[in-house]
Amino acid sequence: MAVDYTVIVVYLAGMLAMGWWGMRRAKSKSDFLVAGRRLGPAMYSGTMAAIVLGGASTIGGVGLGYQYGLSGAWMVFTIGLGLLALSVFFSARIARLKVYTVSEMLDLRYGGRAGVISGVVMWAYTLMLAVTSTIAYATIFDVLFDMNRTVAIILGGSIVVAYSTLGGMWSITLTDMVQFVVKTIGVLLLLLPIAVVKAGGFSEMKAKLPTEYFDPLGIGGETIFTYVLIYTFGMLIGQDIWQRVFTARSDRTAKWGGTVAGTYCLAYALAGAVIGTAARVLYPKLGSPDDAFATIVKDELPVGVRGLVLAAALAAVMSTSSGALIACATVANNDIWSRLRGAVRRSDGEHDEVKDNRLFILVMGLAVIGTAIALNNVVEALTVAYNLLVGGLLVPILGGLLWKRGTVHGALASVTVGGLAVIGLMAGYGILANEPVYYGLLASLAAYVVVSLLTPATDPAVLTAWRERLAGRGAPEATAAPVPAPQ
């Protein structure tokens, strides 16, 4: 295990070094929160794929493959579909807005007053997303070092908080690019073929497993539909995803770079399901499907390769965790705290705002670590996060982009009714039930349409300013001195 430990330690040290290097580039608010909006196609694609493919997509995706076979790919597959839809239909317009948060977009579209409420919902989503990613460190470090759960969460969480606080989005972008490469090598190029060979090849897998393991719809139509509602639509509106779109240096980069990342997600989904299916052949009686990834890595991979694949799992968790953390801190500072205190930009606002956002990342990071230690059920926490996001914010965001008759009163009603409906229905049906997101989304849509039609239309001047921003005009933003754009 000494070689495996060395691989992991070198990887973790590299993450901290990237954070230190990123700190030297983060000279303005734009640099710190959206990497100066300067990412080229290659780096944009890699970092976008890294953030959407986290621990749930890697460890959870293999677990679903172990439980359901090839149809276990659907969860991660719907994430890829959502990223493709965002990139093809919306990312160019989103990038041209030149904002920092989803709530700022809502204020621009509806003429203000939607920011705080939508910010609270988005903050709750990003916080729980960061928490679920942080909890996953316990699984990985337990396999590596037989480490206590609390110590593992503190160790993994502290490294992410450290490099995120140091350099903001620049540090996270650099580390995500490394993590993308590690994940590609570890999961797609090493673990996938080794798992299939160890299981005897596809012919042996088919001979030893029931036929439903190779049915593309074996997981069930209702489950697939729920995945589409939660994950595909969730990809369209999450602050963690939008904040990456804001890093693109052009709307073309956002569109085509995101399309490449979405396609990569589809391949990653299938790989995870195949690895899980192979693990079912090798270990038919595991206590939990989520143990499949760690078990096959620990027992079947050679020394050195095992360390690299575990580093890949760690990379998957860290990329989502850091992306959710900076999104959580950005929303907390820009959409909630700054609005509540009525803050205005100071003459040296850019310099001060970097310090403010750095402080918020540190504070939110400590809150995430503390919450992760207190919680045990990752699936329930993630479900709460996505139900709130989709039930509360999907309709007013997409409505604002697609329906000019939508009003600020309709948006506020939609967020409030949808959010409360989801919470109430989760209390009644159970957190893991499908009904809360179904009925919550319908309630949000009904409130949006009815209240918008019953209230005065949005001021034409607001809509004119909105169309100007969508076209890429009239978006004031202080920028740092030009530097070569990463490719």
CSV table of N, CA and C in Angstrom, one decimal, residues 385-477:
chain,number,residue,atom,x,y,z
A,385,ALA,N,-31.9,18.6,-1.7
A,385,ALA,CA,-31.3,19.7,-2.4
A,385,ALA,C,-31.9,19.9,-3.8
A,386,TYR,N,-31.9,18.8,-4.5
A,386,TYR,CA,-32.5,18.9,-5.9
A,386,TYR,C,-34.0,19.1,-6.0
A,387,ASN,N,-34.7,18.6,-5.0
A,387,ASN,CA,-36.2,18.8,-5.0
A,387,ASN,C,-36.4,20.3,-4.8
A,388,LEU,N,-35.7,21.0,-3.8
A,388,LEU,CA,-35.9,22.4,-3.6
A,388,LEU,C,-35.5,23.2,-4.8
A,389,LEU,N,-34.4,22.8,-5.5
A,389,LEU,CA,-33.9,23.5,-6.6
A,389,LEU,C,-34.9,23.5,-7.8
A,390,VAL,N,-35.3,22.2,-8.1
A,390,VAL,CA,-36.2,22.1,-9.3
A,390,VAL,C,-37.6,22.6,-8.9
A,391,GLY,N,-38.1,22.2,-7.8
A,391,GLY,CA,-39.5,22.6,-7.4
A,391,GLY,C,-39.6,24.1,-7.2
A,392,GLY,N,-38.6,24.8,-6.7
A,392,GLY,CA,-38.6,26.2,-6.4
A,392,GLY,C,-38.2,27.1,-7.5
A,393,LEU,N,-37.2,26.7,-8.3
A,393,LEU,CA,-36.5,27.7,-9.2
A,393,LEU,C,-36.6,27.4,-10.7
A,394,LEU,N,-36.9,26.1,-11.1
A,394,LEU,CA,-36.9,25.8,-12.5
A,394,LEU,C,-37.9,26.7,-13.3
A,395,VAL,N,-39.1,26.8,-12.8
A,395,VAL,CA,-40.2,27.5,-13.6
A,395,VAL,C,-39.8,29.0,-13.7
A,396,PRO,N,-39.5,29.8,-12.6
A,396,PRO,CA,-39.2,31.2,-12.9
A,396,PRO,C,-37.9,31.4,-13.7
A,397,ILE,N,-37.0,30.5,-13.6
A,397,ILE,CA,-35.7,30.7,-14.5
A,397,ILE,C,-36.0,30.5,-15.9
A,398,LEU,N,-36.6,29.3,-16.3
A,398,LEU,CA,-36.9,29.0,-17.6
A,398,LEU,C,-38.0,29.9,-18.2
A,399,GLY,N,-39.0,30.2,-17.3
A,399,GLY,CA,-40.0,31.1,-17.7
A,399,GLY,C,-39.5,32.5,-18.1
A,400,GLY,N,-38.5,33.0,-17.3
A,400,GLY,CA,-37.9,34.2,-17.6
A,400,GLY,C,-37.1,34.2,-19.0
A,401,LEU,N,-36.5,33.1,-19.3
A,401,LEU,CA,-35.8,33.0,-20.5
A,401,LEU,C,-36.7,32.8,-21.7
A,402,LEU,N,-37.9,32.2,-21.5
A,402,LEU,CA,-38.7,31.7,-22.7
A,402,LEU,C,-40.0,32.5,-22.8
A,403,TRP,N,-40.5,33.2,-21.7
A,403,TRP,CA,-41.9,33.7,-21.8
A,403,TRP,C,-41.8,35.2,-21.3
A,404,LYS,N,-42.0,36.1,-22.3
A,404,LYS,CA,-41.9,37.5,-21.9
A,404,LYS,C,-43.0,38.0,-21.0
A,405,ARG,N,-44.1,37.3,-20.9
A,405,ARG,CA,-45.2,37.8,-20.1
A,405,ARG,C,-45.0,37.5,-18.6
A,406,GLY,N,-44.0,36.7,-18.3
A,406,GLY,CA,-43.8,36.4,-16.9
A,406,GLY,C,-43.4,37.7,-16.1
A,407,THR,N,-43.9,37.8,-14.9
A,407,THR,CA,-43.7,39.0,-14.1
A,407,THR,C,-42.9,38.7,-12.8
A,408,VAL,N,-42.5,39.7,-12.1
A,408,VAL,CA,-41.7,39.5,-10.9
A,408,VAL,C,-42.7,38.9,-9.8
A,409,HIS,N,-43.9,39.3,-9.8
A,409,HIS,CA,-44.9,38.7,-8.9
A,409,HIS,C,-45.1,37.2,-9.1
A,410,GLY,N,-45.2,36.9,-10.4
A,410,GLY,CA,-45.3,35.5,-10.8
A,410,GLY,C,-44.1,34.7,-10.4
A,411,ALA,N,-42.9,35.3,-10.6
A,411,ALA,CA,-41.7,34.6,-10.2
A,411,ALA,C,-41.6,34.4,-8.7
A,412,LEU,N,-41.9,35.4,-7.9
A,412,LEU,CA,-41.9,35.3,-6.4
A,412,LEU,C,-42.9,34.2,-6.0
A,413,ALA,N,-44.1,34.2,-6.6
A,413,ALA,CA,-45.1,33.3,-6.2
A,413,ALA,C,-44.7,31.9,-6.6
A,414,SER,N,-44.0,31.7,-7.7
A,414,SER,CA,-43.6,30.4,-8.1
A,414,SER,C,-42.5,29.8,-7.2
A,415,VAL,N,-41.5,30.7,-6.8
A,415,VAL,CA,-40.5,30.2,-5.9
A,415,VAL,C,-41.1,29.8,-4.6
A,416,THR,N,-42.0,30.7,-4.0
A,416,THR,CA,-42.6,30.4,-2.7
A,416,THR,C,-43.5,29.2,-2.7
A,417,VAL,N,-44.4,29.2,-3.6
A,417,VAL,CA,-45.4,28.0,-3.7
A,417,VAL,C,-44.6,26.7,-4.0
A,418,GLY,N,-43.8,26.8,-5.0
A,418,GLY,CA,-43.0,25.5,-5.3
A,418,GLY,C,-42.2,25.0,-4.2
A,419,GLY,N,-41.4,25.9,-3.5
A,419,GLY,CA,-40.5,25.5,-2.4
A,419,GLY,C,-41.3,25.0,-1.3
A,420,LEU,N,-42.4,25.7,-0.9
A,420,LEU,CA,-43.2,25.2,0.3
A,420,LEU,C,-43.9,23.9,0.0
A,421,ALA,N,-44.4,23.8,-1.3
A,421,ALA,CA,-45.0,22.5,-1.7
A,421,ALA,C,-44.1,21.3,-1.6
A,422,VAL,N,-42.9,21.5,-2.1
A,422,VAL,CA,-41.9,20.4,-2.0
A,422,VAL,C,-41.6,20.0,-0.6
A,423,ILE,N,-41.4,21.0,0.3
A,423,ILE,CA,-41.1,20.7,1.7
A,423,ILE,C,-42.3,20.0,2.4
A,424,GLY,N,-43.5,20.5,2.1
A,424,GLY,CA,-44.7,19.9,2.7
A,424,GLY,C,-44.9,18.4,2.2
A,425,LEU,N,-44.7,18.2,0.9
A,425,LEU,CA,-44.9,16.9,0.3
A,425,LEU,C,-43.8,15.9,0.7
A,426,MET,N,-42.6,16.4,0.9
A,426,MET,CA,-41.5,15.5,1.4
A,426,MET,C,-41.9,15.1,2.9
A,427,ALA,N,-42.4,16.0,3.6
A,427,ALA,CA,-42.9,15.6,5.0
A,427,ALA,C,-44.0,14.6,5.0
A,428,GLY,N,-44.9,14.7,4.0
A,428,GLY,CA,-46.0,13.8,3.9
A,428,GLY,C,-45.7,12.5,3.2
A,429,TYR,N,-45.0,12.5,2.1
A,429,TYR,CA,-44.7,11.3,1.3
A,429,TYR,C,-43.4,10.6,1.7
A,430,GLY,N,-42.5,11.4,2.3
A,430,GLY,CA,-41.2,10.9,2.5
A,430,GLY,C,-40.2,11.6,1.6
A,431,ILE,N,-38.9,11.7,2.1
A,431,ILE,CA,-37.9,12.5,1.4
A,431,ILE,C,-37.6,11.8,0.0
A,432,LEU,N,-37.6,10.5,0.0
A,432,LEU,CA,-37.1,9.8,-1.2
A,432,LEU,C,-38.3,9.5,-2.2
A,433,ALA,N,-39.5,9.9,-1.9
A,433,ALA,CA,-40.6,9.7,-2.7
A,433,ALA,C,-40.5,10.6,-4.0
A,434,ASN,N,-41.2,10.1,-5.1
A,434,ASN,CA,-41.2,10.9,-6.3
A,434,ASN,C,-42.2,12.0,-6.3
A,435,GLU,N,-43.3,11.9,-5.6
A,435,GLU,CA,-44.4,12.8,-5.6
A,435,GLU,C,-44.0,14.3,-5.3
A,436,PRO,N,-43.1,14.5,-4.3
A,436,PRO,CA,-42.8,15.9,-4.0
A,436,PRO,C,-42.3,16.7,-5.2
A,437,VAL,N,-41.4,16.2,-6.0
A,437,VAL,CA,-40.9,17.0,-7.1
A,437,VAL,C,-42.0,17.1,-8.2
A,438,TYR,N,-42.8,16.0,-8.4
A,438,TYR,CA,-43.8,16.1,-9.4
A,438,TYR,C,-44.8,17.2,-9.1
A,439,TYR,N,-45.4,17.1,-7.9
A,439,TYR,CA,-46.5,18.0,-7.6
A,439,TYR,C,-46.0,19.4,-7.2
A,440,GLY,N,-44.8,19.5,-6.6
A,440,GLY,CA,-44.2,20.8,-6.4
A,440,GLY,C,-43.9,21.5,-7.6
A,441,LEU,N,-43.4,20.9,-8.7
A,441,LEU,CA,-43.2,21.5,-9.9
A,441,LEU,C,-44.5,22.0,-10.6
A,442,LEU,N,-45.5,21.2,-10.5
A,442,LEU,CA,-46.8,21.6,-11.1
A,442,LEU,C,-47.4,22.8,-10.3
A,443,ALA,N,-47.2,22.8,-9.0
A,443,ALA,CA,-47.7,24.0,-8.2
A,443,ALA,C,-46.9,25.2,-8.5
A,444,SER,N,-45.6,25.1,-8.7
A,444,SER,CA,-44.8,26.2,-9.1
A,444,SER,C,-45.2,26.8,-10.4
A,445,LEU,N,-45.4,25.9,-11.4
A,445,LEU,CA,-45.9,26.3,-12.7
A,445,LEU,C,-47.2,27.0,-12.7
A,446,ALA,N,-48.2,26.5,-12.0
A,446,ALA,CA,-49.5,27.1,-11.9
A,446,ALA,C,-49.4,28.5,-11.3
A,447,ALA,N,-48.6,28.6,-10.2
A,447,ALA,CA,-48.5,29.9,-9.5
A,447,ALA,C,-47.9,30.9,-10.4
A,448,TYR,N,-46.9,30.5,-11.2
A,448,TYR,CA,-46.2,31.4,-12.1
A,448,TYR,C,-47.1,32.0,-13.2
A,449,VAL,N,-47.8,31.0,-13.8
A,449,VAL,CA,-48.7,31.4,-14.9
A,449,VAL,C,-49.8,32.3,-14.4
A,450,VAL,N,-50.5,31.8,-13.4
A,450,VAL,CA,-51.7,32.5,-12.9
A,450,VAL,C,-51.4,33.9,-12.4
A,451,VAL,N,-50.4,34.0,-11.5
A,451,VAL,CA,-50.0,35.3,-10.9
A,451,VAL,C,-49.5,36.3,-12.0
A,452,SER,N,-48.7,35.7,-12.9
A,452,SER,CA,-48.1,36.6,-14.0
A,452,SER,C,-49.2,37.2,-14.9
A,453,LEU,N,-50.3,36.4,-15.2
A,453,LEU,CA,-51.4,36.9,-16.0
A,453,LEU,C,-52.3,37.9,-15.2
A,454,LEU,N,-52.3,37.7,-13.9
A,454,LEU,CA,-53.1,38.6,-13.1
A,454,LEU,C,-52.5,39.9,-12.6
A,455,THR,N,-51.2,40.0,-12.9
A,455,THR,CA,-50.4,41.2,-12.5
A,455,THR,C,-49.9,42.0,-13.7
A,456,PRO,N,-49.6,43.3,-13.6
A,456,PRO,CA,-49.2,44.0,-14.7
A,456,PRO,C,-47.9,43.4,-15.4
A,457,ALA,N,-47.8,43.5,-16.7
A,457,ALA,CA,-46.7,43.0,-17.4
A,457,ALA,C,-45.4,43.7,-17.0
A,458,THR,N,-44.3,43.1,-17.2
A,458,THR,CA,-43.0,43.7,-16.8
A,458,THR,C,-42.8,45.0,-17.6
A,459,ASP,N,-42.2,46.0,-16.9
A,459,ASP,CA,-41.9,47.3,-17.5
A,459,ASP,C,-41.2,47.1,-18.8
A,460,PRO,N,-41.6,47.7,-19.9
A,460,PRO,CA,-40.9,47.6,-21.2
A,460,PRO,C,-39.4,48.0,-21.1
A,461,ALA,N,-39.1,49.0,-20.3
A,461,ALA,CA,-37.7,49.4,-20.1
A,461,ALA,C,-36.9,48.3,-19.6
A,462,VAL,N,-37.5,47.5,-18.6
A,462,VAL,CA,-36.7,46.4,-18.0
A,462,VAL,C,-36.5,45.3,-19.1
A,463,LEU,N,-37.5,45.0,-19.9
A,463,LEU,CA,-37.4,44.0,-20.9
A,463,LEU,C,-36.4,44.4,-22.0
A,464,THR,N,-36.4,45.7,-22.3
A,464,THR,CA,-35.4,46.2,-23.3
A,464,THR,C,-34.0,46.0,-22.8
A,465,ALA,N,-33.8,46.4,-21.5
A,465,ALA,CA,-32.5,46.2,-20.9
A,465,ALA,C,-32.1,44.7,-20.8
A,466,TRP,N,-33.1,43.9,-20.6
A,466,TRP,CA,-32.8,42.5,-20.5
A,466,TRP,C,-32.4,41.9,-21.9
A,467,ARG,N,-33.1,42.4,-23.0
A,467,ARG,CA,-32.7,41.9,-24.3
A,467,ARG,C,-31.4,42.4,-24.7
A,468,GLU,N,-31.0,43.6,-24.3
A,468,GLU,CA,-29.7,44.1,-24.5
A,468,GLU,C,-28.6,43.3,-23.9
A,469,ARG,N,-28.8,42.9,-22.7
A,469,ARG,CA,-27.9,42.0,-22.0
A,469,ARG,C,-27.8,40.6,-22.6
A,470,LEU,N,-28.9,40.1,-23.0
A,470,LEU,CA,-28.9,38.8,-23.7
A,470,LEU,C,-28.1,38.8,-25.0
A,471,ALA,N,-28.2,40.0,-25.6
A,471,ALA,CA,-27.4,40.2,-26.9
A,471,ALA,C,-25.9,40.5,-26.7
A,472,GLY,N,-25.5,40.6,-25.4
A,472,GLY,CA,-24.1,40.8,-25.1
A,472,GLY,C,-23.8,42.3,-25.0
A,473,ARG,N,-24.8,43.2,-24.9
A,473,ARG,CA,-24.5,44.6,-24.9
A,473,ARG,C,-25.0,45.2,-23.5
A,474,GLY,N,-24.3,46.2,-23.1
A,474,GLY,CA,-24.8,46.9,-21.9
A,474,GLY,C,-24.5,46.1,-20.6
A,475,ALA,N,-23.4,45.3,-20.6
A,475,ALA,CA,-23.0,44.6,-19.4
A,475,ALA,C,-21.8,45.1,-18.8
A,476,PRO,N,-21.9,46.1,-17.9
A,476,PRO,CA,-20.7,46.7,-17.3
A,476,PRO,C,-20.0,45.7,-16.4
A,477,GLU,N,-18.7,45.7,-16.5
A,477,GLU,CA,-17.9,44.8,-15.6
A,477,GLU,C,-16.4,45.3,-15.7
